[in-house]
């Protein structure tokens, strides 16, 4: 290669190095909009380093290969009056460029293998959380030795108005939920990932956790949470209509705060238990029902009960018919359709509220009240 | 095969334009449209409503079959008219060979599926690995055995308890099709099936050696026996299905055991039916049309390869579905 | 019967009933272009919806139908048939054969396609809408949770497979049996070689796809439990079967493209292809490896770690034979006497962008890193680099390269070059930013996205419209050439081109090589 070739290589290298520099510094400066984020966990950092290594290797190979190519394009063109050479093979060169990439690959495989083995190192976790995907929300269930479990659903909180552009979009547009998963900091956590209906995938980039949630199977993945903070992610496996609308928010808090939160949750659960025994008046049920409806049913049955994926509720034969038929669909769903069994997802108070709401909103005006005890009895009677 | 054998040039027969392809397409598309509609009527449809699905399907199928029939007839007539060069005949040989290869791959999928569910999925569901948590949390009480005599769903008490997606309730088989449950070896149909099919492969081979010697009447006799054995196999297979459904409670709904059992044996049975039909046509060609000579009998040869292929598949099936 | 010395028949019947490889090739090419427009139209709908955050034009359910049909139609309707069309036109001309080995079956393979895609597209108007479960149709979204139109989809896939298998058997028989005397295997043009291997892949894996959809059909309508844990099956089983087909499928898409580029680069470098033998072996190695890497699409399903390692190593290995190809092309250019007509521009575009896509493929193959990349837009960027800049660019190059030979008229070079540059810029503007949003955490197959992805998505959409619009230029150029291009009758349209097809008169006669040419 002559002097010109070197110049050319330098010229070609310059923008690439620049780009690499920008990418790397952007990532380190927290401007993670064009590169993978190293995240907040040990594993995340390792994956990020691995990513940068292979990216770097590819860039270097690319610069060399394209450098040669562009050199040839510039200097070996007909308009320069060259006469073409006639060589068409060279066993030596061909063997070389079979072996050299192979060696490069081995060099890549080494850190890849160690990182993978680290990820799979599933030693005992301090906390087990079942993560269960539903169309289109997540359910989190804490299991600990004492047996008093806490479980709740986590739904998209972004209002329809923002999605349909009638209101300005908030900062965490589409990445906000009504109830985040709360985890203690500096703790080894094991996620037991599964699904209720179709395959989902639980992905929080900053925690470097992505595992498919497969109905009927449990996938385990553990991580050690580090700093406190709010980490957001999304469902990463096409799971139907609202696949884009089932975000994940993980709130990592100090251990004390976590203990406090957990105690509150347990108290809340007890409260609901107490509510079960209560009798409600129409207004209470309608307010509660409206919010339950918006969180659970609106996606399919529409804001005004006009239907969508689901059949219309406004004027529906079932919602204006026999109460027990209506309860039945709410609790057991319609097998083989998108209408799931909500019996296991909503507590009896919420179920009573939403059924009451459906029977009285959208111009259905049935005027009847359903109490938690009715739901309880209906479930019993099955 | 790198050197072209003859330097002498034979003209390759390129047929004039032909309506066959377009007719076959019409028939095929109609029949798949009909078949899909029939199934949708069955699963999603309103039982009250009457539809034309069956008519579309049958018309399409008839048209398709009729086209195929005339297609083969034309190909045979061309051969008899001496239009086919040695080179074209070799194209047919290659065509048949690669077609059978594609069929091998089709069966490969179902054998691989059987392996996967038997050796991996079952133990997983029963709590192998993941500290047994999978079994404890989702399928408590499910114990794995093959043949699967209790589905995971049954183990946990039916759909109401475990709302895991499925289209219906999976029941389990009452009895397995393996030898252990047969009353006596001579009452065990699969063994007779194996004997019948292996014999038929042999008789098919005898037919071949006889046509190579130019002995048509012996050829006809052996081929006739082969076809008869094929039919007998299908009859036994039918009996076996009858027993499975009526006596053993093994149905398509019987969880994965029923699924793999019927898919493997069902597709094999269907291929036996096709192979038998092919051989039957060759027999008729020989008996009625006095076709085939010691040198030229590719129609028969191709069908016989197919027959041997179906036979080999059965041997694997017998081994993996019934014995192991 | 038997006398072929007259030209094509007149009228519509010529196309319906033809057994001529050139007619059939032409139909394949036009059909695939129509599908490219349709699939491209769906892509435009996707990009328009993704232009800004928020739902503007369509609803999420319809978005999923668009994504699904876009993928399916591009892969099965546009790319695969386009290369089959090319094979039909060129293989007989390249190996000195009078026609394809089995001409009537050839016609049938083609005619199955249009009504099948019509059926597939008509699912858009069926109750419950078109399939909306992605081109990979993972169970149980595609079984228990699928719209009724899934049944029509399943049968469409069956007959598409039938068409591909017949087409491939035909190509194998042609190559194995119809070569002119002296045309040994190791003298065949690389395009023929790559197609021979592609055809083998097709015959091997289309039945596997048929098996996958058959199991779906049984699960949906006949109560089996292949993909349901409740009955002892496993949804992941579907993914194994699908990708056992699906990975070889992506090489089915790219191998003929390799073949095309291996014809074009030597022609415009005026120098023989470097490393012919190693090209052949590399192609065969890629085909072999393609059977043992399928689970790299499934790193996150929770495989045992030994499985992850095996599939990771096997996948990484593919870089070696592919690298051999890339190096050979560049060595072919080295010390040649290059000119840069449109086909060469597209081939160089292919070389650069495909290699970029290959690099991202290699990154994806690293299992632990793929835990972060998987199902993000990084993957979308990867496969559009290899499929659009790979397969579509090389197909475009092929059309510019052989069109003058086919119709005896020269296309407009300026327009061709303009097409290239707009395509090149538009393409990169569309798909390069997708690497960024993907790495930053944007999942694929979503109709709406968080605000931090907005800028790059807008860029991407603008690029997509530019790239799409540049195809109008292409369409216009091709039609203008056929109708009123500068006539040319030189046998060698390109002075550096080598091969039997360039020994034929221009335009290529309706019947080629009635007597086989002698090959030294
Ligand atoms: C034409 C189609 C095509 C081609 C050719 C490829 C080529 C490759 N692909 Fe790609 N791929 C797809 C189409 C294709 N892919 C599609 C459609 C998907 C998504 C499917 C879906 O989910 O919808 C996908 C997804 C996909 C995944 C899954 C990602 C995920 O979902 O998480 C992976 C993972 O390993 C992968 C890897 C590779 C590799 C290693 C190659 C290799 O063949 C690339 C080899 C080439 C090079 C490496 C460059 C040249 C080499 C050199 C210059 C030599 C020196 C280089 C080194 C030593 C580094 N691909
Ligand atoms: C070979 C296959 C192929 C090709 C050629 C393309 C071409 C294009 N694709 Fe892609 N694509 C896939 C295969 C392909 N694609 C696959 C397999 C998927 C995955 C699907 C899944 O997730 O299941 C996918 C998914 C996919 C997505 C992700 C969707 C999602 O995850 O939600 C996007 C988004 O930008 C996209 C965009 C495009 C664009 C802009 C083009 C452009 O190149 C198209 C350009 C072509 C035209 C526009 C048509 C011709 C133009 C005219 C006739 C002129 C008129 C037009 C104008 C004036 C604008 N494609
Ligand atoms: Cu849940 Cu996607
Ligand atoms: Cu792949």
Short mmCIF file of N, CA, C and O in Angstrom, two decimals, chain A residues 32-36 47 50-51 65-66 69 71-73 76-78 82 84-85 87-88 94 97 102 105 112-113 120 135 163 165 169-170 173 197-199 203 205 208 210 212 214 217 219 234 236-238 240-241 243-244, chain C residues 53-55 60 64 133-134 139-140 145 234 236 239 270-271 274-275 278 300-303 308 313 316-317 327-328 330-331 333-336 338 352 368 371-375 436 439-440 443-446 448-449 451 456:
data_model
loop_
_atom_site.label_atom_id
_atom_site.label_comp_id
_atom_site.label_asym_id
_atom_site.label_seq_id
_atom_site.Cartn_x
_atom_site.Cartn_y
_atom_site.Cartn_z
N UNK A 32 -28.96 7.78 26.88
CA UNK A 32 -28.99 6.42 26.34
C UNK A 32 -29.91 6.32 25.14
O UNK A 32 -30.49 5.28 24.90
N UNK A 33 -30.05 7.39 24.37
CA UNK A 33 -31.03 7.28 23.30
C UNK A 33 -30.48 6.64 22.04
O UNK A 33 -31.23 6.33 21.13
N UNK A 34 -29.16 6.44 21.95
CA UNK A 34 -28.69 5.75 20.75
C UNK A 34 -27.87 4.52 21.06
O UNK A 34 -27.36 3.88 20.17
N UNK A 35 -27.74 4.16 22.28
CA UNK A 35 -26.99 2.94 22.56
C UNK A 35 -27.66 2.17 23.68
O UNK A 35 -28.52 2.68 24.38
N UNK A 36 -27.21 0.93 23.80
CA UNK A 36 -27.70 0.12 24.89
C UNK A 36 -27.29 0.76 26.20
O UNK A 36 -26.22 1.36 26.29
N UNK A 47 -23.09 -7.25 30.18
CA UNK A 47 -23.67 -7.35 28.83
C UNK A 47 -23.29 -6.13 28.02
O UNK A 47 -22.94 -6.23 26.84
N UNK A 50 -19.77 -6.42 26.85
CA UNK A 50 -19.71 -7.40 25.77
C UNK A 50 -20.20 -6.80 24.47
O UNK A 50 -19.58 -6.94 23.41
N UNK A 51 -21.32 -6.10 24.58
CA UNK A 51 -21.89 -5.43 23.41
C UNK A 51 -20.89 -4.47 22.79
O UNK A 51 -20.69 -4.46 21.57
N UNK A 65 -12.23 -3.91 5.81
CA UNK A 65 -12.81 -4.50 4.60
C UNK A 65 -13.26 -3.41 3.64
O UNK A 65 -12.93 -3.42 2.45
N UNK A 66 -14.01 -2.45 4.16
CA UNK A 66 -14.51 -1.40 3.28
C UNK A 66 -13.38 -0.48 2.84
O UNK A 66 -13.43 0.10 1.74
N UNK A 69 -12.01 -2.07 -0.07
CA UNK A 69 -12.96 -1.98 -1.16
C UNK A 69 -12.97 -0.58 -1.78
O UNK A 69 -12.90 -0.44 -2.99
N UNK A 71 -10.66 1.68 -1.61
CA UNK A 71 -9.39 1.92 -2.28
C UNK A 71 -9.47 1.39 -3.70
O UNK A 71 -9.15 2.07 -4.68
N UNK A 72 -9.96 0.16 -3.80
CA UNK A 72 -10.06 -0.47 -5.11
C UNK A 72 -11.02 0.31 -6.01
O UNK A 72 -10.76 0.53 -7.18
N UNK A 73 -12.14 0.73 -5.43
CA UNK A 73 -13.13 1.45 -6.22
C UNK A 73 -12.53 2.74 -6.77
O UNK A 73 -12.78 3.14 -7.91
N UNK A 76 -8.90 1.41 -8.94
CA UNK A 76 -8.95 0.39 -9.99
C UNK A 76 -10.16 0.58 -10.87
O UNK A 76 -10.92 -0.35 -11.12
N UNK A 77 -10.34 1.79 -11.34
CA UNK A 77 -11.49 1.99 -12.22
C UNK A 77 -11.02 2.15 -13.65
O UNK A 77 -9.89 2.58 -13.92
N UNK A 78 -11.89 1.82 -14.55
CA UNK A 78 -11.52 1.81 -15.95
C UNK A 78 -11.14 3.21 -16.42
O UNK A 78 -10.24 3.38 -17.22
N UNK A 82 -6.68 1.71 -16.28
CA UNK A 82 -5.99 0.50 -15.85
C UNK A 82 -6.37 -0.68 -16.74
O UNK A 82 -7.45 -0.71 -17.31
N UNK A 84 -7.19 -4.63 -16.50
CA UNK A 84 -7.53 -5.54 -15.40
C UNK A 84 -6.52 -6.65 -15.26
O UNK A 84 -5.98 -7.15 -16.25
N UNK A 85 -6.27 -7.03 -14.01
CA UNK A 85 -5.43 -8.20 -13.75
C UNK A 85 -6.25 -9.45 -14.10
O UNK A 85 -7.43 -9.36 -14.39
N UNK A 87 -5.70 -12.56 -12.22
CA UNK A 87 -5.64 -13.60 -11.17
C UNK A 87 -7.04 -13.91 -10.66
O UNK A 87 -7.92 -13.06 -10.67
N UNK A 88 -7.25 -15.16 -10.28
CA UNK A 88 -8.59 -15.46 -9.77
C UNK A 88 -8.58 -16.48 -8.64
O UNK A 88 -9.61 -17.00 -8.25
N UNK A 94 -6.79 -17.42 0.64
CA UNK A 94 -8.12 -17.92 0.98
C UNK A 94 -8.10 -18.66 2.31
O UNK A 94 -9.05 -18.55 3.10
N UNK A 97 -7.95 -16.03 5.11
CA UNK A 97 -9.17 -15.33 5.52
C UNK A 97 -10.31 -16.27 5.91
O UNK A 97 -11.42 -15.85 6.14
N UNK A 102 -12.08 -16.94 12.01
CA UNK A 102 -12.39 -17.99 12.97
C UNK A 102 -11.74 -17.67 14.33
O UNK A 102 -12.37 -17.79 15.38
N UNK A 105 -13.56 -14.97 16.02
CA UNK A 105 -14.79 -15.46 16.62
C UNK A 105 -14.52 -16.13 17.96
O UNK A 105 -15.28 -15.95 18.92
N UNK A 112 -18.29 -13.94 25.77
CA UNK A 112 -19.72 -14.25 25.64
C UNK A 112 -20.08 -15.42 26.54
O UNK A 112 -21.10 -15.41 27.24
N UNK A 113 -19.22 -16.43 26.53
CA UNK A 113 -19.51 -17.61 27.34
C UNK A 113 -19.48 -17.29 28.83
O UNK A 113 -20.39 -17.68 29.56
N UNK A 120 -26.60 -17.32 34.15
CA UNK A 120 -27.32 -18.54 34.51
C UNK A 120 -27.03 -19.01 35.92
O UNK A 120 -27.56 -20.00 36.37
N UNK A 135 -53.22 -10.82 28.91
CA UNK A 135 -53.55 -9.88 27.85
C UNK A 135 -54.30 -8.73 28.50
O UNK A 135 -55.46 -8.91 28.87
N UNK A 163 -53.21 8.87 24.40
CA UNK A 163 -52.89 7.97 23.29
C UNK A 163 -53.55 8.48 22.01
O UNK A 163 -52.95 8.47 20.95
N UNK A 165 -54.28 11.46 21.29
CA UNK A 165 -53.83 12.80 20.95
C UNK A 165 -54.81 13.92 21.28
O UNK A 165 -54.77 14.98 20.67
N UNK A 169 -49.07 14.65 25.80
CA UNK A 169 -48.52 13.41 26.35
C UNK A 169 -47.62 13.72 27.54
O UNK A 169 -46.80 14.63 27.48
N UNK A 170 -47.76 12.92 28.58
CA UNK A 170 -46.95 13.12 29.77
C UNK A 170 -45.53 12.61 29.57
O UNK A 170 -45.21 11.98 28.57
N UNK A 173 -45.05 8.81 29.03
CA UNK A 173 -46.07 8.32 28.13
C UNK A 173 -45.85 6.85 27.79
O UNK A 173 -44.76 6.46 27.35
N UNK A 197 -52.24 -16.51 29.23
CA UNK A 197 -52.95 -16.74 27.97
C UNK A 197 -51.98 -17.01 26.81
O UNK A 197 -51.86 -18.13 26.35
N UNK A 198 -51.31 -15.96 26.34
CA UNK A 198 -50.38 -16.15 25.23
C UNK A 198 -48.98 -15.86 25.74
O UNK A 198 -48.80 -15.56 26.92
N UNK A 199 -48.00 -15.93 24.84
CA UNK A 199 -46.63 -15.66 25.25
C UNK A 199 -46.42 -14.15 25.37
O UNK A 199 -46.78 -13.39 24.47
N UNK A 203 -39.51 -7.57 30.08
CA UNK A 203 -38.23 -6.94 29.73
C UNK A 203 -38.05 -5.61 30.43
O UNK A 203 -38.83 -4.68 30.21
N UNK A 205 -34.94 -3.19 30.45
CA UNK A 205 -33.57 -3.03 29.95
C UNK A 205 -32.58 -2.68 31.04
O UNK A 205 -31.47 -3.22 31.08
N UNK A 208 -31.44 -5.48 32.88
CA UNK A 208 -30.91 -6.52 31.99
C UNK A 208 -31.65 -7.83 32.17
O UNK A 208 -31.05 -8.89 32.21
N UNK A 210 -34.65 -10.08 30.53
CA UNK A 210 -35.70 -10.35 29.55
C UNK A 210 -35.96 -11.85 29.53
O UNK A 210 -35.06 -12.64 29.28
N UNK A 212 -39.10 -14.75 28.40
CA UNK A 212 -40.41 -14.99 27.83
C UNK A 212 -41.33 -15.59 28.88
O UNK A 212 -40.93 -16.45 29.66
N UNK A 214 -44.32 -17.87 29.28
CA UNK A 214 -44.95 -18.88 28.44
C UNK A 214 -46.07 -19.57 29.21
O UNK A 214 -45.83 -20.07 30.32
N UNK A 217 -45.75 -22.79 31.64
CA UNK A 217 -44.37 -23.05 32.01
C UNK A 217 -43.85 -21.91 32.86
O UNK A 217 -44.32 -20.79 32.74
N UNK A 219 -40.42 -19.76 33.75
CA UNK A 219 -39.04 -19.46 33.42
C UNK A 219 -38.43 -18.70 34.57
O UNK A 219 -39.04 -17.76 35.08
N UNK A 234 -41.01 -2.77 28.81
CA UNK A 234 -42.23 -3.09 28.08
C UNK A 234 -42.29 -4.57 27.78
O UNK A 234 -41.27 -5.25 27.78
N UNK A 236 -42.17 -7.61 25.55
CA UNK A 236 -41.33 -7.72 24.37
C UNK A 236 -41.69 -8.92 23.50
O UNK A 236 -40.86 -9.39 22.73
N UNK A 237 -42.88 -9.44 23.63
CA UNK A 237 -43.27 -10.49 22.69
C UNK A 237 -44.69 -10.19 22.23
O UNK A 237 -45.57 -9.95 23.05
N UNK A 238 -44.86 -10.19 20.91
CA UNK A 238 -46.17 -9.86 20.36
C UNK A 238 -47.24 -10.73 21.03
O UNK A 238 -47.17 -11.95 21.00
N UNK A 240 -50.77 -9.82 20.92
CA UNK A 240 -52.11 -9.44 20.52
C UNK A 240 -52.25 -7.93 20.45
O UNK A 240 -51.26 -7.20 20.44
N UNK A 241 -53.48 -7.51 20.42
CA UNK A 241 -53.80 -6.12 20.11
C UNK A 241 -53.01 -5.11 20.95
O UNK A 241 -52.41 -4.20 20.40
N UNK A 243 -50.33 -5.31 22.75
CA UNK A 243 -48.94 -5.66 23.05
C UNK A 243 -48.11 -4.40 23.34
O UNK A 243 -47.24 -4.42 24.20
N UNK A 244 -48.41 -3.33 22.65
CA UNK A 244 -47.64 -2.10 22.87
C UNK A 244 -48.05 -1.35 24.11
O UNK A 244 -47.49 -0.31 24.43
N UNK C 53 -45.48 9.64 17.95
CA UNK C 53 -46.11 8.88 19.03
C UNK C 53 -47.61 9.17 19.10
O UNK C 53 -48.05 10.22 18.65
N UNK C 54 -48.34 8.25 19.66
CA UNK C 54 -49.79 8.39 19.69
C UNK C 54 -50.40 7.61 18.54
O UNK C 54 -49.73 7.27 17.58
N UNK C 55 -51.70 7.29 18.67
CA UNK C 55 -52.36 6.57 17.60
C UNK C 55 -53.02 7.59 16.68
O UNK C 55 -53.84 8.38 17.11
N UNK C 60 -54.72 -0.37 16.96
CA UNK C 60 -53.64 -1.34 17.22
C UNK C 60 -53.89 -2.70 16.59
O UNK C 60 -52.95 -3.34 16.12
N UNK C 64 -51.30 -4.60 13.84
CA UNK C 64 -50.72 -5.94 13.88
C UNK C 64 -51.00 -6.71 12.59
O UNK C 64 -50.16 -7.49 12.13
N UNK C 133 -50.74 -12.06 14.07
CA UNK C 133 -49.83 -12.65 15.05
C UNK C 133 -48.38 -12.63 14.59
O UNK C 133 -47.57 -13.40 15.05
N UNK C 134 -48.05 -11.72 13.67
CA UNK C 134 -46.67 -11.63 13.21
C UNK C 134 -46.37 -12.69 12.15
O UNK C 134 -47.05 -13.70 12.08
N UNK C 139 -47.60 -19.75 18.43
CA UNK C 139 -48.73 -20.26 19.21
C UNK C 139 -48.52 -19.80 20.65
O UNK C 139 -47.38 -19.61 21.06
N UNK C 140 -49.57 -19.67 21.45
CA UNK C 140 -50.97 -19.85 21.14
C UNK C 140 -51.67 -18.61 20.59
O UNK C 140 -52.87 -18.65 20.40
N UNK C 145 -55.95 -17.95 20.24
CA UNK C 145 -56.30 -16.54 20.26
C UNK C 145 -56.36 -15.92 18.87
O UNK C 145 -56.37 -14.71 18.72
N UNK C 234 -46.46 -27.93 24.34
CA UNK C 234 -45.61 -26.81 24.70
C UNK C 234 -45.66 -25.75 23.60
O UNK C 234 -45.36 -26.05 22.45
N UNK C 236 -43.59 -23.57 23.05
CA UNK C 236 -42.25 -23.38 22.51
C UNK C 236 -41.93 -24.41 21.42
O UNK C 236 -41.13 -24.16 20.54
N UNK C 239 -42.19 -22.86 18.23
CA UNK C 239 -41.06 -22.02 17.82
C UNK C 239 -39.91 -22.87 17.29
O UNK C 239 -39.26 -22.49 16.32
N UNK C 270 -14.36 -6.49 -14.89
CA UNK C 270 -13.66 -7.02 -16.07
C UNK C 270 -12.55 -7.97 -15.66
O UNK C 270 -11.42 -7.91 -16.16
N UNK C 271 -12.89 -8.83 -14.74
CA UNK C 271 -11.90 -9.71 -14.16
C UNK C 271 -12.66 -10.93 -13.67
O UNK C 271 -13.77 -10.79 -13.17
N UNK C 274 -13.06 -14.03 -8.22
CA UNK C 274 -11.98 -14.56 -7.39
C UNK C 274 -12.52 -15.73 -6.56
O UNK C 274 -13.59 -15.65 -5.99
N UNK C 275 -11.74 -16.81 -6.50
CA UNK C 275 -12.06 -17.90 -5.57
C UNK C 275 -13.36 -18.63 -5.87
O UNK C 275 -14.15 -18.86 -4.96
N UNK C 278 -13.95 -21.73 -3.67
CA UNK C 278 -14.27 -21.46 -2.27
C UNK C 278 -15.66 -20.84 -2.16
O UNK C 278 -16.34 -21.01 -1.15
N UNK C 300 -34.38 -16.26 24.48
CA UNK C 300 -35.05 -15.84 25.72
C UNK C 300 -36.19 -16.75 26.14
O UNK C 300 -36.90 -16.42 27.08
N UNK C 301 -36.38 -17.88 25.45
CA UNK C 301 -37.50 -18.73 25.87
C UNK C 301 -37.17 -19.56 27.10
O UNK C 301 -38.03 -20.24 27.64
N UNK C 302 -35.91 -19.51 27.52
CA UNK C 302 -35.55 -20.27 28.71
C UNK C 302 -35.03 -21.66 28.36
O UNK C 302 -35.53 -22.65 28.87
N UNK C 303 -34.05 -21.68 27.49
CA UNK C 303 -33.41 -22.97 27.15
C UNK C 303 -32.36 -23.30 28.21
O UNK C 303 -31.84 -22.40 28.85
N UNK C 308 -28.10 -22.96 24.77
CA UNK C 308 -27.75 -21.59 24.38
C UNK C 308 -26.33 -21.55 23.82
O UNK C 308 -26.08 -20.93 22.79
N UNK C 313 -22.53 -20.78 19.43
CA UNK C 313 -21.30 -21.09 18.68
C UNK C 313 -21.62 -21.40 17.21
O UNK C 313 -20.95 -20.92 16.31
N UNK C 316 -22.40 -18.25 15.31
CA UNK C 316 -21.24 -17.40 15.04
C UNK C 316 -20.42 -17.94 13.89
O UNK C 316 -19.88 -17.17 13.08
N UNK C 317 -20.37 -19.26 13.77
CA UNK C 317 -19.57 -19.88 12.72
C UNK C 317 -19.98 -19.42 11.33
O UNK C 317 -19.17 -19.41 10.40
N UNK C 327 -14.95 -11.43 1.14
CA UNK C 327 -13.56 -11.20 0.74
C UNK C 327 -13.34 -11.53 -0.73
O UNK C 327 -12.60 -10.85 -1.43
N UNK C 328 -13.99 -12.59 -1.19
CA UNK C 328 -13.84 -12.95 -2.60
C UNK C 328 -14.37 -11.85 -3.52
O UNK C 328 -13.77 -11.55 -4.54
N UNK C 330 -14.56 -8.72 -2.90
CA UNK C 330 -13.67 -7.56 -2.88
C UNK C 330 -12.39 -7.85 -3.65
O UNK C 330 -11.89 -7.02 -4.41
N UNK C 331 -11.89 -9.08 -3.53
CA UNK C 331 -10.69 -9.43 -4.30
C UNK C 331 -10.98 -9.45 -5.79
O UNK C 331 -10.08 -9.22 -6.60
N UNK C 333 -12.87 -7.30 -7.22
CA UNK C 333 -12.78 -5.90 -7.62
C UNK C 333 -11.32 -5.42 -7.64
O UNK C 333 -10.96 -4.54 -8.42
N UNK C 334 -10.53 -6.01 -6.78
CA UNK C 334 -9.14 -5.57 -6.63
C UNK C 334 -8.36 -5.70 -7.93
O UNK C 334 -8.32 -6.76 -8.52
N UNK C 335 -7.80 -4.62 -8.34
CA UNK C 335 -7.02 -4.54 -9.59
C UNK C 335 -7.82 -4.93 -10.82
O UNK C 335 -7.29 -5.40 -11.82
N UNK C 336 -9.13 -4.74 -10.73
CA UNK C 336 -9.93 -4.86 -11.94
C UNK C 336 -9.92 -3.54 -12.67
O UNK C 336 -9.15 -2.64 -12.35
N UNK C 338 -12.77 -1.21 -13.17
CA UNK C 338 -14.19 -1.12 -12.86
C UNK C 338 -14.89 0.03 -13.54
O UNK C 338 -14.32 1.11 -13.75
N UNK C 352 -21.87 -3.54 0.72
CA UNK C 352 -21.62 -2.75 1.92
C UNK C 352 -22.73 -2.98 2.95
O UNK C 352 -22.48 -3.29 4.11
N UNK C 368 -25.87 -13.77 25.34
CA UNK C 368 -26.14 -12.84 26.44
C UNK C 368 -26.49 -11.45 25.95
O UNK C 368 -27.34 -10.77 26.54
N UNK C 371 -30.06 -11.13 24.81
CA UNK C 371 -31.08 -10.92 25.84
C UNK C 371 -31.54 -9.47 25.84
O UNK C 371 -32.68 -9.18 26.17
N UNK C 372 -30.64 -8.57 25.50
CA UNK C 372 -31.06 -7.17 25.41
C UNK C 372 -31.56 -6.79 24.03
O UNK C 372 -32.45 -5.97 23.90
N UNK C 373 -31.00 -7.38 22.97
CA UNK C 373 -31.42 -6.99 21.62
C UNK C 373 -32.77 -7.58 21.22
O UNK C 373 -33.50 -7.02 20.43
N UNK C 374 -33.03 -8.78 21.74
CA UNK C 374 -34.13 -9.57 21.20
C UNK C 374 -35.46 -8.82 21.18
O UNK C 374 -35.82 -8.14 22.13
N UNK C 375 -36.17 -8.98 20.07
CA UNK C 375 -37.48 -8.37 19.90
C UNK C 375 -37.47 -6.86 20.09
O UNK C 375 -38.47 -6.26 20.46
N UNK C 436 -30.51 2.47 16.65
CA UNK C 436 -30.44 3.30 17.85
C UNK C 436 -31.66 3.08 18.74
O UNK C 436 -31.53 2.83 19.93
N UNK C 439 -31.52 -0.31 20.39
CA UNK C 439 -30.59 -0.40 21.52
C UNK C 439 -31.12 0.37 22.72
O UNK C 439 -30.94 -0.02 23.87
N UNK C 440 -31.82 1.46 22.45
CA UNK C 440 -32.35 2.26 23.54
C UNK C 440 -33.59 1.63 24.16
O UNK C 440 -34.13 2.17 25.12
N UNK C 443 -39.32 -1.86 21.75
CA UNK C 443 -39.70 -3.19 21.27
C UNK C 443 -40.25 -3.11 19.85
O UNK C 443 -40.72 -2.06 19.42
N UNK C 444 -40.19 -4.23 19.13
CA UNK C 444 -40.78 -4.25 17.80
C UNK C 444 -42.26 -4.58 17.89
O UNK C 444 -42.76 -4.90 18.96
N UNK C 445 -42.95 -4.46 16.79
CA UNK C 445 -44.36 -4.80 16.68
C UNK C 445 -45.25 -3.99 17.62
O UNK C 445 -46.23 -4.51 18.15
N UNK C 446 -44.89 -2.74 17.86
CA UNK C 446 -45.76 -1.89 18.65
C UNK C 446 -46.26 -0.73 17.80
O UNK C 446 -45.50 -0.17 17.02
N UNK C 448 -47.34 2.13 18.87
CA UNK C 448 -47.16 3.42 19.52
C UNK C 448 -45.97 3.28 20.47
O UNK C 448 -45.69 2.17 20.93
N UNK C 449 -45.28 4.37 20.71
CA UNK C 449 -44.04 4.23 21.46
C UNK C 449 -43.83 5.41 22.40
O UNK C 449 -44.47 6.45 22.27
N UNK C 451 -41.94 8.57 24.33
CA UNK C 451 -41.52 9.81 23.68
C UNK C 451 -40.05 9.85 23.30
O UNK C 451 -39.69 10.49 22.32
N UNK C 456 -36.08 9.61 16.12
CA UNK C 456 -35.55 8.61 15.18
C UNK C 456 -36.66 7.96 14.39
O UNK C 456 -36.47 7.58 13.23
#
